[in-house]
Amino acid sequence: MLCFCLVTLLPCVLGDQLTVLRSPQYVTFREGQWPLAGEKVPDLVALTMGFSVQEDLDWPGLAAGSLFQRPRATALIAVRGVGSLDLPSNTSSYPLENPVPFTLDSVANTIHTLFAESTPVVLQLAPSEERLYMMGMANTVFEDLPVTLQQIRARLSQEGSVLHSLPLHSLSRNSEADLLFLSEVQVLHDISALLQRHKHLAKDQAPDLFSLELAGLEEIARRYGNDSPQFQDATKILASVLQKFADDVYGVYGNNAVVEVVTVKTFEAPLTRKSRSILESKQISNPGSPYNLAYKYNFEYAVIFNIVLWLMIMLALAVIVIAYNLWNMDPGYDSIIYRMTNQKIRMD
């Protein structure tokens, strides 16, 4: 199974959206305008994939899914520089509220933990960093995928480039901002082409994760402005490319894929509270602290505490009940040992 996540670190202004382009029948998104907090996007991705999260997601947009089916692919495409795109009207869109920087590392770790013996593919690409986690046969499939900006731009000059198939209009091949945007479109095209060429990856039992952050549109808006023809042409191209990518992924995985798009106008720093926290103490996270402080708090502490507490209570009650019954037992009536001994004495 492959799981696609094209992600971003998000902030939010009015108009930022989460749009579900494709989803299988057993993953139900309700119609409505329920806002979703930006920091909850990784939890939403995990739940749609059938994984558990540390805190319940109190969001009515996602209905309870099937216990026996999970998507074979999930794609989250995050686009910076625009609050919304002109996507098909039959999709489900929800406002994004106070989005803060996030990653899907927790989802990737869950995949590698649960499917370590399979061949999961986890691909995370961003303008500032690239991280490839590939195992088994998937390694050879994606080894030629360009991951750095230099490699992606070199790919634009090769055969099968999007420069020869897209209507560029006002976009220029000589502009750095335009080339950044077109290189990101090329990555989407190449990932889709590799999946269509190697459909056996979609039959694997392990979900794969593709994480991609698209910042080219933001660069075009910074250079030309939001009202420029370059920005308008770029948004139209990106909307059509995203829809085609969603259709391709959905088809490769036999209609068992979730494809989502997050659009964010600008980044915002997360709100922080200036307060002293014992979790910030270096001694707490240091086992060799000379002050003999406790270890750093673990999120499983509450679960372990309850298991130990109630097990001790049950054992204590069991000991009390057994001791009480033994104390009040009539040896001649309740014990088979004394009963047999008494009969033997009478026979003698």
PDB file of N, CA, C and O in Angstrom, residues 241-290:
ATOM      1  N   VAL A 241      -3.204  20.382 -12.374  1.00  0.00           N
ATOM      2  CA  VAL A 241      -2.208  19.348 -12.102  1.00  0.00           C
ATOM      3  C   VAL A 241      -2.580  18.562 -10.848  1.00  0.00           C
ATOM      4  O   VAL A 241      -2.450  17.337 -10.806  1.00  0.00           O
ATOM      5  N   LEU A 242      -3.043  19.257  -9.822  1.00  0.00           N
ATOM      6  CA  LEU A 242      -3.447  18.575  -8.592  1.00  0.00           C
ATOM      7  C   LEU A 242      -4.628  17.646  -8.829  1.00  0.00           C
ATOM      8  O   LEU A 242      -4.679  16.535  -8.281  1.00  0.00           O
ATOM      9  N   GLN A 243      -5.583  18.073  -9.620  1.00  0.00           N
ATOM     10  CA  GLN A 243      -6.733  17.231  -9.910  1.00  0.00           C
ATOM     11  C   GLN A 243      -6.316  15.985 -10.692  1.00  0.00           C
ATOM     12  O   GLN A 243      -6.781  14.872 -10.414  1.00  0.00           O
ATOM     13  N   LYS A 244      -5.416  16.158 -11.647  1.00  0.00           N
ATOM     14  CA  LYS A 244      -4.931  15.001 -12.412  1.00  0.00           C
ATOM     15  C   LYS A 244      -4.127  14.062 -11.520  1.00  0.00           C
ATOM     16  O   LYS A 244      -4.245  12.836 -11.616  1.00  0.00           O
ATOM     17  N   PHE A 245      -3.313  14.632 -10.642  1.00  0.00           N
ATOM     18  CA  PHE A 245      -2.542  13.807  -9.719  1.00  0.00           C
ATOM     19  C   PHE A 245      -3.470  12.996  -8.816  1.00  0.00           C
ATOM     20  O   PHE A 245      -3.246  11.813  -8.564  1.00  0.00           O
ATOM     21  N   ALA A 246      -4.521  13.638  -8.314  1.00  0.00           N
ATOM     22  CA  ALA A 246      -5.480  12.940  -7.461  1.00  0.00           C
ATOM     23  C   ALA A 246      -6.168  11.808  -8.226  1.00  0.00           C
ATOM     24  O   ALA A 246      -6.344  10.700  -7.690  1.00  0.00           O
ATOM     25  N   ASP A 247      -6.560  12.062  -9.464  1.00  0.00           N
ATOM     26  CA  ASP A 247      -7.209  11.018 -10.262  1.00  0.00           C
ATOM     27  C   ASP A 247      -6.265   9.856 -10.530  1.00  0.00           C
ATOM     28  O   ASP A 247      -6.671   8.681 -10.494  1.00  0.00           O
ATOM     29  N   ASP A 248      -4.992  10.168 -10.805  1.00  0.00           N
ATOM     30  CA  ASP A 248      -4.020   9.106 -11.078  1.00  0.00           C
ATOM     31  C   ASP A 248      -3.791   8.235  -9.848  1.00  0.00           C
ATOM     32  O   ASP A 248      -3.782   7.004  -9.943  1.00  0.00           O
ATOM     33  N   VAL A 249      -3.574   8.865  -8.704  1.00  0.00           N
ATOM     34  CA  VAL A 249      -3.344   8.106  -7.473  1.00  0.00           C
ATOM     35  C   VAL A 249      -4.572   7.278  -7.123  1.00  0.00           C
ATOM     36  O   VAL A 249      -4.471   6.106  -6.745  1.00  0.00           O
ATOM     37  N   TYR A 250      -5.730   7.879  -7.234  1.00  0.00           N
ATOM     38  CA  TYR A 250      -6.981   7.186  -6.923  1.00  0.00           C
ATOM     39  C   TYR A 250      -7.164   5.971  -7.828  1.00  0.00           C
ATOM     40  O   TYR A 250      -7.637   4.918  -7.389  1.00  0.00           O
ATOM     41  N   GLY A 251      -6.779   6.090  -9.085  1.00  0.00           N
ATOM     42  CA  GLY A 251      -6.908   4.982 -10.018  1.00  0.00           C
ATOM     43  C   GLY A 251      -5.885   3.885  -9.787  1.00  0.00           C
ATOM     44  O   GLY A 251      -6.206   2.691  -9.859  1.00  0.00           O
ATOM     45  N   VAL A 252      -4.640   4.255  -9.491  1.00  0.00           N
ATOM     46  CA  VAL A 252      -3.593   3.262  -9.263  1.00  0.00           C
ATOM     47  C   VAL A 252      -3.929   2.382  -8.068  1.00  0.00           C
ATOM     48  O   VAL A 252      -3.679   1.172  -8.080  1.00  0.00           O
ATOM     49  N   TYR A 253      -4.537   2.970  -7.065  1.00  0.00           N
ATOM     50  CA  TYR A 253      -4.845   2.216  -5.846  1.00  0.00           C
ATOM     51  C   TYR A 253      -6.262   1.648  -5.842  1.00  0.00           C
ATOM     52  O   TYR A 253      -6.774   1.295  -4.785  1.00  0.00           O
ATOM     53  N   GLY A 254      -6.853   1.560  -6.999  1.00  0.00           N
ATOM     54  CA  GLY A 254      -8.147   0.905  -7.094  1.00  0.00           C
ATOM     55  C   GLY A 254      -9.228   1.582  -6.273  1.00  0.00           C
ATOM     56  O   GLY A 254      -9.990   0.923  -5.569  1.00  0.00           O
ATOM     57  N   ASN A 255      -9.291   2.907  -6.334  1.00  0.00           N
ATOM     58  CA  ASN A 255     -10.291   3.701  -5.608  1.00  0.00           C
ATOM     59  C   ASN A 255     -10.169   3.552  -4.094  1.00  0.00           C
ATOM     60  O   ASN A 255     -11.141   3.714  -3.368  1.00  0.00           O
ATOM     61  N   ASN A 256      -8.965   3.247  -3.622  1.00  0.00           N
ATOM     62  CA  ASN A 256      -8.715   3.113  -2.186  1.00  0.00           C
ATOM     63  C   ASN A 256      -7.668   4.125  -1.728  1.00  0.00           C
ATOM     64  O   ASN A 256      -6.717   3.776  -1.027  1.00  0.00           O
ATOM     65  N   ALA A 257      -7.839   5.360  -2.125  1.00  0.00           N
ATOM     66  CA  ALA A 257      -6.878   6.400  -1.782  1.00  0.00           C
ATOM     67  C   ALA A 257      -7.611   7.650  -1.311  1.00  0.00           C
ATOM     68  O   ALA A 257      -8.705   7.964  -1.781  1.00  0.00           O
ATOM     69  N   VAL A 258      -6.991   8.338  -0.363  1.00  0.00           N
ATOM     70  CA  VAL A 258      -7.472   9.635   0.109  1.00  0.00           C
ATOM     71  C   VAL A 258      -6.488  10.694  -0.368  1.00  0.00           C
ATOM     72  O   VAL A 258      -5.295  10.603  -0.094  1.00  0.00           O
ATOM     73  N   VAL A 259      -6.986  11.675  -1.087  1.00  0.00           N
ATOM     74  CA  VAL A 259      -6.146  12.756  -1.605  1.00  0.00           C
ATOM     75  C   VAL A 259      -6.689  14.073  -1.087  1.00  0.00           C
ATOM     76  O   VAL A 259      -7.850  14.414  -1.337  1.00  0.00           O
ATOM     77  N   GLU A 260      -5.862  14.789  -0.352  1.00  0.00           N
ATOM     78  CA  GLU A 260      -6.268  16.047   0.269  1.00  0.00           C
ATOM     79  C   GLU A 260      -5.293  17.154  -0.114  1.00  0.00           C
ATOM     80  O   GLU A 260      -4.103  16.894  -0.335  1.00  0.00           O
ATOM     81  N   VAL A 261      -5.813  18.368  -0.165  1.00  0.00           N
ATOM     82  CA  VAL A 261      -5.001  19.544  -0.498  1.00  0.00           C
ATOM     83  C   VAL A 261      -5.192  20.589   0.586  1.00  0.00           C
ATOM     84  O   VAL A 261      -6.334  20.923   0.945  1.00  0.00           O
ATOM     85  N   VAL A 262      -4.092  21.087   1.126  1.00  0.00           N
ATOM     86  CA  VAL A 262      -4.115  22.173   2.094  1.00  0.00           C
ATOM     87  C   VAL A 262      -3.534  23.405   1.426  1.00  0.00           C
ATOM     88  O   VAL A 262      -2.427  23.373   0.894  1.00  0.00           O
ATOM     89  N   THR A 263      -4.290  24.491   1.415  1.00  0.00           N
ATOM     90  CA  THR A 263      -3.831  25.757   0.833  1.00  0.00           C
ATOM     91  C   THR A 263      -3.675  26.792   1.942  1.00  0.00           C
ATOM     92  O   THR A 263      -4.585  27.004   2.735  1.00  0.00           O
ATOM     93  N   VAL A 264      -2.521  27.423   1.993  1.00  0.00           N
ATOM     94  CA  VAL A 264      -2.194  28.383   3.042  1.00  0.00           C
ATOM     95  C   VAL A 264      -1.605  29.624   2.404  1.00  0.00           C
ATOM     96  O   VAL A 264      -0.675  29.542   1.600  1.00  0.00           O
ATOM     97  N   LYS A 265      -2.123  30.767   2.780  1.00  0.00           N
ATOM     98  CA  LYS A 265      -1.665  32.021   2.193  1.00  0.00           C
ATOM     99  C   LYS A 265      -0.254  32.377   2.638  1.00  0.00           C
ATOM    100  O   LYS A 265       0.626  32.616   1.823  1.00  0.00           O
ATOM    101  N   THR A 266      -0.044  32.466   3.945  1.00  0.00           N
ATOM    102  CA  THR A 266       1.262  32.814   4.490  1.00  0.00           C
ATOM    103  C   THR A 266       1.520  32.008   5.752  1.00  0.00           C
ATOM    104  O   THR A 266       0.600  31.460   6.351  1.00  0.00           O
ATOM    105  N   PHE A 267       2.774  31.989   6.167  1.00  0.00           N
ATOM    106  CA  PHE A 267       3.130  31.314   7.405  1.00  0.00           C
ATOM    107  C   PHE A 267       2.887  32.235   8.588  1.00  0.00           C
ATOM    108  O   PHE A 267       3.069  33.438   8.510  1.00  0.00           O
ATOM    109  N   GLU A 268       2.519  31.652   9.688  1.00  0.00           N
ATOM    110  CA  GLU A 268       2.407  32.371  10.947  1.00  0.00           C
ATOM    111  C   GLU A 268       3.105  31.566  12.020  1.00  0.00           C
ATOM    112  O   GLU A 268       3.005  30.347  12.045  1.00  0.00           O
ATOM    113  N   ALA A 269       3.801  32.251  12.914  1.00  0.00           N
ATOM    114  CA  ALA A 269       4.452  31.557  14.019  1.00  0.00           C
ATOM    115  C   ALA A 269       3.388  31.077  14.992  1.00  0.00           C
ATOM    116  O   ALA A 269       2.406  31.775  15.234  1.00  0.00           O
ATOM    117  N   PRO A 270       3.545  29.889  15.554  1.00  0.00           N
ATOM    118  CA  PRO A 270       2.568  29.410  16.529  1.00  0.00           C
ATOM    119  C   PRO A 270       2.570  30.262  17.775  1.00  0.00           C
ATOM    120  O   PRO A 270       3.595  30.797  18.191  1.00  0.00           O
ATOM    121  N   LEU A 271       1.381  30.413  18.389  1.00  0.00           N
ATOM    122  CA  LEU A 271       1.266  31.169  19.626  1.00  0.00           C
ATOM    123  C   LEU A 271       1.931  30.402  20.760  1.00  0.00           C
ATOM    124  O   LEU A 271       1.713  29.207  20.930  1.00  0.00           O
ATOM    125  N   THR A 272       2.775  31.088  21.527  1.00  0.00           N
ATOM    126  CA  THR A 272       3.470  30.459  22.636  1.00  0.00           C
ATOM    127  C   THR A 272       3.211  31.238  23.904  1.00  0.00           C
ATOM    128  O   THR A 272       3.013  32.457  23.868  1.00  0.00           O
ATOM    129  N   ARG A 273       3.210  30.534  25.014  1.00  0.00           N
ATOM    130  CA  ARG A 273       3.031  31.155  26.315  1.00  0.00           C
ATOM    131  C   ARG A 273       4.366  31.195  27.029  1.00  0.00           C
ATOM    132  O   ARG A 273       5.049  30.189  27.152  1.00  0.00           O
ATOM    133  N   LYS A 274       4.749  32.369  27.516  1.00  0.00           N
ATOM    134  CA  LYS A 274       5.998  32.527  28.241  1.00  0.00           C
ATOM    135  C   LYS A 274       5.786  32.083  29.679  1.00  0.00           C
ATOM    136  O   LYS A 274       5.405  32.873  30.534  1.00  0.00           O
ATOM    137  N   SER A 275       5.989  30.831  29.960  1.00  0.00           N
ATOM    138  CA  SER A 275       5.801  30.304  31.303  1.00  0.00           C
ATOM    139  C   SER A 275       6.887  29.288  31.596  1.00  0.00           C
ATOM    140  O   SER A 275       7.449  28.670  30.689  1.00  0.00           O
ATOM    141  N   ARG A 276       7.176  29.131  32.860  1.00  0.00           N
ATOM    142  CA  ARG A 276       8.192  28.184  33.277  1.00  0.00           C
ATOM    143  C   ARG A 276       7.589  26.794  33.337  1.00  0.00           C
ATOM    144  O   ARG A 276       6.517  26.605  33.885  1.00  0.00           O
ATOM    145  N   SER A 277       8.269  25.843  32.768  1.00  0.00           N
ATOM    146  CA  SER A 277       7.784  24.473  32.746  1.00  0.00           C
ATOM    147  C   SER A 277       8.878  23.546  33.234  1.00  0.00           C
ATOM    148  O   SER A 277      10.041  23.690  32.867  1.00  0.00           O
ATOM    149  N   ILE A 278       8.507  22.579  34.055  1.00  0.00           N
ATOM    150  CA  ILE A 278       9.493  21.633  34.549  1.00  0.00           C
ATOM    151  C   ILE A 278       9.987  20.725  33.426  1.00  0.00           C
ATOM    152  O   ILE A 278      11.053  20.123  33.535  1.00  0.00           O
ATOM    153  N   LEU A 279       9.217  20.642  32.334  1.00  0.00           N
ATOM    154  CA  LEU A 279       9.660  19.821  31.218  1.00  0.00           C
ATOM    155  C   LEU A 279      10.839  20.429  30.495  1.00  0.00           C
ATOM    156  O   LEU A 279      11.514  19.768  29.718  1.00  0.00           O
ATOM    157  N   GLU A 280      11.095  21.723  30.707  1.00  0.00           N
ATOM    158  CA  GLU A 280      12.210  22.381  30.063  1.00  0.00           C
ATOM    159  C   GLU A 280      13.520  22.179  30.814  1.00  0.00           C
ATOM    160  O   GLU A 280      14.572  22.578  30.357  1.00  0.00           O
ATOM    161  N   SER A 281      13.454  21.600  32.001  1.00  0.00           N
ATOM    162  CA  SER A 281      14.658  21.397  32.798  1.00  0.00           C
ATOM    163  C   SER A 281      15.547  20.348  32.152  1.00  0.00           C
ATOM    164  O   SER A 281      15.099  19.264  31.811  1.00  0.00           O
ATOM    165  N   LYS A 282      16.815  20.655  31.981  1.00  0.00           N
ATOM    166  CA  LYS A 282      17.733  19.715  31.364  1.00  0.00           C
ATOM    167  C   LYS A 282      17.999  18.517  32.260  1.00  0.00           C
ATOM    168  O   LYS A 282      18.263  17.426  31.793  1.00  0.00           O
ATOM    169  N   GLN A 283      17.919  18.728  33.574  1.00  0.00           N
ATOM    170  CA  GLN A 283      18.205  17.631  34.470  1.00  0.00           C
ATOM    171  C   GLN A 283      17.158  16.542  34.392  1.00  0.00           C
ATOM    172  O   GLN A 283      17.436  15.375  34.607  1.00  0.00           O
ATOM    173  N   ILE A 284      15.920  16.926  34.108  1.00  0.00           N
ATOM    174  CA  ILE A 284      14.839  15.936  34.073  1.00  0.00           C
ATOM    175  C   ILE A 284      15.039  14.952  32.931  1.00  0.00           C
ATOM    176  O   ILE A 284      14.806  13.766  33.066  1.00  0.00           O
ATOM    177  N   SER A 285      15.459  15.442  31.768  1.00  0.00           N
ATOM    178  CA  SER A 285      15.661  14.563  30.623  1.00  0.00           C
ATOM    179  C   SER A 285      17.029  13.906  30.639  1.00  0.00           C
ATOM    180  O   SER A 285      17.354  13.146  29.733  1.00  0.00           O
ATOM    181  N   ASN A 286      17.840  14.197  31.661  1.00  0.00           N
ATOM    182  CA  ASN A 286      19.172  13.639  31.751  1.00  0.00           C
ATOM    183  C   ASN A 286      19.201  12.546  32.814  1.00  0.00           C
ATOM    184  O   ASN A 286      19.131  12.849  34.003  1.00  0.00           O
ATOM    185  N   PRO A 287      19.325  11.271  32.454  1.00  0.00           N
ATOM    186  CA  PRO A 287      19.308  10.218  33.456  1.00  0.00           C
ATOM    187  C   PRO A 287      20.465  10.306  34.436  1.00  0.00           C
ATOM    188  O   PRO A 287      20.385   9.818  35.545  1.00  0.00           O
ATOM    189  N   GLY A 288      21.561  10.921  34.008  1.00  0.00           N
ATOM    190  CA  GLY A 288      22.705  11.004  34.880  1.00  0.00           C
ATOM    191  C   GLY A 288      22.753  12.262  35.708  1.00  0.00           C
ATOM    192  O   GLY A 288      23.821  12.701  36.108  1.00  0.00           O
ATOM    193  N   SER A 289      21.608  12.860  35.970  1.00  0.00           N
ATOM    194  CA  SER A 289      21.571  14.095  36.732  1.00  0.00           C
ATOM    195  C   SER A 289      22.038  13.860  38.160  1.00  0.00           C
ATOM    196  O   SER A 289      21.621  12.910  38.813  1.00  0.00           O
ATOM    197  N   PRO A 290      22.909  14.731  38.690  1.00  0.00           N
ATOM    198  CA  PRO A 290      23.379  14.557  40.073  1.00  0.00           C
ATOM    199  C   PRO A 290      22.311  14.859  41.103  1.00  0.00           C
ATOM    200  O   PRO A 290      22.490  14.566  42.285  1.00  0.00           O
TER     201      PRO A 290
END
